[in-house]
Amino acid sequence: MAKTRSLKKKPRESNHNPNPSMATPSPPPRRRKPQTLATVSAILAVLLVISVICLLLVSSNTWRAFQQVVSYETITVVNEFPHDPQAFTQGLLYTGNNTLFESTGIYGKSSVRKVALRTGKVQKLQKLDDSLFGEGLTLLNNRLIQVTWLQTVGFIYDLKNLSKLGTFKHDMKDGWGLATDGKVLFGSDGSSTLYQIDPQTFKAVSKQVVFYKGHQVHNLNELEYINGEVWANVYMTDCIAKISPNDGVVVGWILLPNLRKELIEAGYNAIDVLNGIAWDAEQERIFVTGKLWPKLYEIKVSPMKSTIKEGMVEQLCLRKPFNFS
């Protein structure tokens, strides 16, 4: 009987567990993929949209940063006028006919006054209560509007005779500076915030933190609105910041260290800081003075001829938040 040839088959992989004490786990059941082709396509489309938006935002910010140009200016004195050396100037404005209105501070000496530009003579004066410290002043609709230090209360005066017409409360933490473009009020409270205030309700309609090259500009003081910009004295410096009211960005600096320096060299050692900006829109004249200064100056602003040194503005014009406590 012929031997039949057996076909050898490849042995199957055994599931035999040599260690009977350990059971071999069953393989998990295969799961269906949750994402269909349509789902994957939708996700990719969303990611593409997000990428495009991010690219546009980065491009926009880069373009804005490229577009932002900061001017650096110095001043030339055109005229000098007498100024009451006892006036602790907190607000200053020009109303035409060589007439200034001024708000002064110091408890017991605070006032609103009408002043003749050429002589410095006080023509009318309304004294504040001894418990109040006068601050910023502006003119809107033939009414003088004044704020007070460490208070949220302000006063409204008749332009002709300085009689008090009423009081108001505002949303600023404190009263420092006031200005107007004829529609809204701009206010400062000594911080880095520029307020826009409704002149009817005196409620803040917007707030902008003022920045210069990524630095907050603290201690914004007396304000003036000039040709679409808000100019602000920065307390304890000889600098005026030119601020865009749209976004709070500093678009320029005016450096005035020589004014105070020359007064001190002339023997006026009792003077305080630069404070007070007034604008004659009709004749395009700029006036500045300071607290307890014996002079008021008409100045002309012009670009600096030399390149400004890196860090110079930060050193001259930026200060830490002032603490009165």
XYZ file of N, CA and C in Angstrom, residues 164-311:
444
model
N -21.858 131.442 39.855
C -22.007 129.991 39.818
C -23.417 129.630 39.335
N -23.489 128.801 38.281
C -24.769 128.406 37.704
C -25.253 127.053 38.214
N -24.344 126.227 38.677
C -24.745 124.906 39.157
C -23.557 124.023 39.455
N -23.878 122.818 39.886
C -22.854 121.808 40.178
C -23.180 120.544 39.388
N -22.223 119.632 39.319
C -22.428 118.347 38.648
C -21.509 117.308 39.277
N -21.808 116.042 39.004
C -20.951 114.934 39.419
C -20.498 114.191 38.173
N -19.234 113.801 38.159
C -18.671 113.108 37.008
C -18.221 111.699 37.398
N -17.821 110.915 36.380
C -17.444 109.516 36.587
C -15.951 109.305 36.793
N -15.163 110.367 36.722
C -13.727 110.197 36.922
C -13.448 109.915 38.400
N -12.336 109.231 38.657
C -11.986 108.925 40.040
C -11.598 110.186 40.801
N -11.197 111.203 40.066
C -10.668 112.428 40.657
C -10.748 113.496 39.571
N -10.668 114.764 39.951
C -10.691 115.826 38.965
C -9.328 116.459 38.789
N -8.769 116.386 37.564
C -7.479 117.009 37.285
C -7.597 117.982 36.098
N -7.808 117.442 34.905
C -7.819 118.289 33.725
C -9.134 118.234 32.980
N -9.435 119.305 32.204
C -10.625 119.360 31.355
C -10.284 120.067 30.047
N -10.903 119.599 28.970
C -10.808 120.272 27.669
C -12.034 119.862 26.868
N -12.226 120.491 25.713
C -13.362 120.134 24.874
C -13.055 120.385 23.407
N -13.714 119.597 22.549
C -13.656 119.832 21.103
C -14.911 120.542 20.621
N -15.742 120.998 21.568
C -16.990 121.644 21.240
C -18.171 120.691 21.244
N -17.890 119.391 21.349
C -18.961 118.392 21.373
C -18.930 117.569 22.657
N -17.755 117.058 22.990
C -17.602 116.277 24.218
C -16.556 116.936 25.099
N -16.534 116.532 26.363
C -15.491 116.963 27.278
C -14.423 115.875 27.361
N -13.180 116.301 27.431
C -12.082 115.388 27.708
C -11.626 115.642 29.144
N -11.412 114.572 29.896
C -11.038 114.739 31.287
C -9.885 113.830 31.681
N -9.147 114.254 32.693
C -8.075 113.443 33.269
C -8.238 113.421 34.774
N -7.775 112.325 35.381
C -7.858 112.200 36.835
C -6.503 111.886 37.466
N -5.435 112.244 36.759
C -4.093 112.000 37.286
C -3.567 110.614 36.994
N -4.378 109.769 36.356
C -3.941 108.426 35.986
C -3.460 108.444 34.539
N -3.465 107.277 33.894
C -3.118 107.201 32.473
C -4.362 107.147 31.599
N -5.521 107.436 32.171
C -6.779 107.339 31.449
C -7.239 108.695 30.940
N -7.594 108.729 29.660
C -8.220 109.910 29.075
C -9.710 109.614 28.925
N -10.544 110.438 29.544
C -11.987 110.242 29.534
C -12.633 111.111 28.458
N -13.690 110.584 27.846
C -14.584 111.401 27.040
C -15.925 111.440 27.771
N -16.417 112.659 28.011
C -17.551 112.864 28.909
C -18.676 113.585 28.189
N -19.880 113.096 28.383
C -21.068 113.748 27.831
C -21.299 115.064 28.578
N -21.299 116.211 27.903
C -21.436 117.494 28.602
C -22.836 117.748 29.166
N -23.809 116.921 28.774
C -25.160 117.080 29.309
C -25.346 116.292 30.603
N -24.844 115.049 30.605
C -25.030 114.181 31.780
C -23.781 114.090 32.643
N -22.633 114.467 32.065
C -21.323 114.365 32.724
C -20.951 112.917 33.029
N -21.548 111.985 32.274
C -21.184 110.581 32.364
C -20.091 110.279 31.342
N -19.176 109.396 31.719
C -18.107 109.007 30.803
C -18.679 108.147 29.681
N -18.450 108.563 28.440
C -18.931 107.782 27.305
C -17.838 106.871 26.751
N -16.588 107.156 27.075
C -15.492 106.267 26.703
C -14.269 106.579 27.560
N -13.377 105.591 27.633
C -12.121 105.749 28.366
C -11.011 105.158 27.515
N -9.927 105.887 27.396
C -8.770 105.405 26.653
C -7.542 105.456 27.552
N -6.844 104.333 27.663
C -5.572 104.335 28.378
C -4.511 104.884 27.433
N -3.770 105.867 27.881
C -2.788 106.552 27.028
C -1.467 105.797 27.054
N -0.967 105.477 25.852
C 0.261 104.690 25.713
C 1.281 105.418 24.846
N 2.542 105.194 25.169
C 3.660 105.609 24.323
C 4.628 104.439 24.224
N 4.738 103.865 23.045
C 5.648 102.736 22.799
C 5.490 101.637 23.846
N 4.267 101.287 24.140
C 4.009 100.213 25.083
C 4.015 100.615 26.534
N 4.361 101.868 26.832
C 4.377 102.374 28.210
C 3.112 103.188 28.480
N 2.476 102.946 29.608
C 1.370 103.808 30.004
C 1.923 105.176 30.415
N 1.226 106.223 30.003
C 1.635 107.583 30.368
C 0.785 108.007 31.573
N 1.360 107.897 32.743
C 0.646 108.207 33.977
C 0.665 109.713 34.263
N -0.159 110.111 35.211
C -0.158 111.485 35.748
C -0.562 112.535 34.716
N -1.552 112.193 33.887
C -2.079 113.191 32.951
C -2.731 114.314 33.738
N -2.395 115.555 33.401
C -2.827 116.689 34.212
C -3.668 117.643 33.356
N -3.279 118.885 33.257
C -4.062 119.900 32.534
C -4.144 119.548 31.051
N -5.329 119.765 30.450
C -5.579 119.358 29.070
C -5.981 120.548 28.197
N -5.705 120.397 26.895
C -6.181 121.353 25.894
C -6.407 120.598 24.582
N -7.479 120.926 23.890
C -7.773 120.299 22.599
C -7.275 121.213 21.489
N -6.349 120.690 20.657
C -5.737 121.503 19.610
C -5.673 120.695 18.315
N -6.392 121.160 17.309
C -6.333 120.580 15.964
C -6.465 119.052 15.960
N -7.495 118.553 16.631
C -7.769 117.119 16.606
C -6.984 116.286 17.587
N -6.151 116.930 18.394
C -5.357 116.212 19.390
C -5.659 116.757 20.782
N -5.507 115.904 21.771
C -5.588 116.352 23.160
C -4.161 116.509 23.675
N -3.822 117.724 24.063
C -2.505 117.980 24.632
C -2.608 117.914 26.150
N -1.659 117.229 26.755
C -1.718 117.013 28.201
C -0.378 117.298 28.862
N -0.418 118.148 29.900
C 0.740 118.235 30.778
C 0.879 116.921 31.529
N 2.092 116.405 31.601
C 2.360 115.217 32.409
C 2.954 115.704 33.727
N 2.231 115.474 34.814
C 2.595 116.026 36.113
C 4.011 115.630 36.524
N 4.734 116.597 37.046
C 6.106 116.445 37.525
C 7.119 116.304 36.390
N 6.736 116.733 35.185
C 7.677 116.735 34.064
C 7.568 118.060 33.324
N 8.514 118.294 32.426
C 8.494 119.456 31.542
C 8.069 119.031 30.141
N 7.097 118.132 30.087
C 6.671 117.545 28.818
C 5.175 117.722 28.605
N 4.808 117.895 27.352
C 3.405 117.876 26.936
C 3.226 116.716 25.971
N 2.277 115.831 26.282
C 1.961 114.705 25.409
C 0.855 115.110 24.447
N 1.034 114.796 23.176
C 0.004 115.022 22.164
C -0.679 113.680 21.921
N -1.965 113.603 22.254
C -2.664 112.322 22.313
C -3.760 112.253 21.250
N -3.842 111.113 20.589
C -4.968 110.864 19.687
C -6.181 110.481 20.530
N -7.268 111.241 20.464
C -8.448 110.897 21.271
C -9.163 109.652 20.779
N -8.810 109.163 19.593
C -9.477 107.981 19.048
C -9.028 106.695 19.715
N -7.729 106.605 20.035
C -7.224 105.356 20.604
C -6.279 105.558 21.791
N -6.037 106.807 22.185
C -5.181 107.046 23.348
C -3.694 106.950 23.070
N -3.310 106.833 21.822
C -1.897 106.717 21.467
C -1.238 108.099 21.474
N -0.050 108.181 22.050
C 0.718 109.435 22.005
C 1.322 109.579 20.616
N 0.927 110.643 19.918
C 1.413 110.868 18.555
C 2.552 111.875 18.521
N 2.836 112.504 19.660
C 3.929 113.466 19.687
C 4.256 113.914 21.095
N 5.460 114.438 21.241
C 5.911 115.020 22.510
C 6.456 116.421 22.258
N 6.128 117.331 23.157
C 6.730 118.660 23.155
C 7.578 118.763 24.417
N 8.846 119.071 24.243
C 9.787 119.116 25.368
C 10.085 120.579 25.704
N 9.821 120.944 26.990
C 9.953 122.350 27.403
C 10.821 122.520 28.657
N 11.914 121.807 28.808
C 12.684 121.910 30.055
C 13.333 123.274 30.275
N 13.581 124.009 29.189
C 14.314 125.271 29.338
C 13.506 126.353 30.046
N 12.171 126.311 29.953
C 11.370 127.370 30.568
C 11.568 127.406 32.084
N 11.368 126.273 32.722
C 11.514 126.228 34.191
C 12.974 126.441 34.599
N 13.866 125.899 33.818
C 15.293 126.045 34.108
C 15.710 127.516 34.105
N 15.252 128.259 33.107
C 15.612 129.679 33.013
C 14.993 130.501 34.144
N 13.774 130.147 34.563
C 13.160 130.855 35.687
C 13.937 130.625 36.977
N 14.358 129.396 37.197
C 15.131 129.088 38.406
C 16.475 129.803 38.369
N 17.107 129.811 37.213
C 18.395 130.503 37.085
C 18.243 132.002 37.293
N 17.028 132.537 37.020
C 16.763 133.967 37.236
C 16.399 134.272 38.688
N 16.382 133.241 39.533
C 16.139 133.467 40.957
C 14.741 133.138 41.432
N 13.877 132.609 40.549
C 12.506 132.259 40.954
C 12.489 130.831 41.502
N 12.969 130.684 42.708
C 13.135 129.353 43.281
C 11.851 128.782 43.880
N 10.819 129.602 44.003
C 9.570 129.136 44.623
C 8.597 128.562 43.616
N 8.976 128.535 42.346
C 8.041 128.052 41.333
C 7.835 126.549 41.451
N 6.677 126.109 40.969
C 6.363 124.682 40.937
C 6.430 124.210 39.487
N 5.716 123.144 39.173
C 5.889 122.495 37.873
C 5.153 123.208 36.742
N 5.577 122.901 35.525
C 4.880 123.337 34.313
C 3.449 122.824 34.347
N 2.479 123.707 34.122
C 1.078 123.288 34.062
C 0.231 124.433 33.532
N -0.504 124.165 32.470
C -1.360 125.189 31.877
C -1.073 125.339 30.398
N -2.063 124.965 29.563
C -1.952 125.102 28.114
C -3.210 125.804 27.620
N -3.037 126.858 26.820
C -4.182 127.567 26.240
C -3.954 127.737 24.744
N -5.048 127.655 23.971
C -4.968 127.686 22.506
C -5.847 128.791 21.951
N -5.231 129.675 21.187
C -5.942 130.714 20.459
C -6.156 130.192 19.043
N -7.347 129.612 18.782
C -7.601 128.969 17.495
C -7.623 129.984 16.347
N -8.075 131.197 16.615
C -8.201 132.200 15.558
C -6.834 132.617 15.028
N -5.902 132.885 15.943
C -4.572 133.334 15.525
C -3.526 132.225 15.636
N -3.969 131.023 16.017
C -3.095 129.857 16.154
C -1.906 130.152 17.076
N -2.239 130.660 18.236
C -1.220 130.933 19.247
C -1.346 129.919 20.384
N -0.196 129.521 20.915
C -0.156 128.585 22.040
C 0.450 129.308 23.236
N -0.226 129.171 24.396
C 0.267 129.779 25.632
C 0.489 128.680 26.675
N 1.572 128.821 27.423
C 1.847 127.878 28.516
C 2.337 128.650 29.735
N 2.123 128.047 30.894
C 2.655 128.607 32.130
C 2.810 127.461 33.123
N 2.996 127.827 34.401
C 3.164 126.801 35.431
C 2.607 127.262 36.758
N 2.612 126.367 37.699
C 2.115 126.679 39.035
C 3.091 127.642 39.721
N 2.561 128.798 40.134
C 3.352 129.826 40.830
C 4.421 130.437 39.928
N 4.197 130.402 38.623
C 5.152 131.012 37.701
C 4.858 132.507 37.558
N 5.888 133.332 37.480
C 5.680 134.771 37.306
C 5.483 135.178 35.854
N 5.565 134.204 34.956
C 5.440 134.517 33.530
C 4.525 133.508 32.839
N 3.882 134.004 31.798
C 3.115 133.169 30.879
C 3.750 133.357 29.507
N 3.912 132.263 28.769
C 4.667 132.320 27.523
C 3.786 132.002 26.314
N 3.962 132.786 25.262
C 3.457 132.386 23.953
C 4.592 131.656 23.269
N 4.333 130.444 22.800
C 5.405 129.623 22.241
C 5.081 129.189 20.811
N 6.132 128.889 20.074
C 6.009 128.278 18.765
C 6.642 126.895 18.846
N 5.933 125.911 18.330
C 6.401 124.523 18.388
C 6.993 124.136 17.045
N 8.156 123.483 17.069
C 8.801 123.060 15.823
C 9.527 121.739 16.046
N 9.695 120.944 15.001
C 10.364 119.645 15.139
C 11.801 119.805 15.636
N 12.247 118.840 16.426
C 13.630 118.860 16.880
C 14.559 118.627 15.693
N 15.627 119.389 15.635
C 16.551 119.290 14.515
C 17.439 118.060 14.631
N 17.825 117.723 15.838
C 18.687 116.564 16.038
C 17.853 115.328 16.349
N 18.411 114.172 16.045
C 17.739 112.910 16.334
C 17.671 112.694 17.845
N 16.503 112.339 18.317
C 16.335 112.152 19.751
C 17.033 110.868 20.187
N 17.705 110.912 21.323
C 18.428 109.749 21.822
C 17.456 108.692 22.325
N 17.846 107.450 22.153
C 17.027 106.340 22.610
C 16.829 106.421 24.124
N 15.574 106.367 24.555
C 15.268 106.400 25.986
C 15.159 107.783 26.586
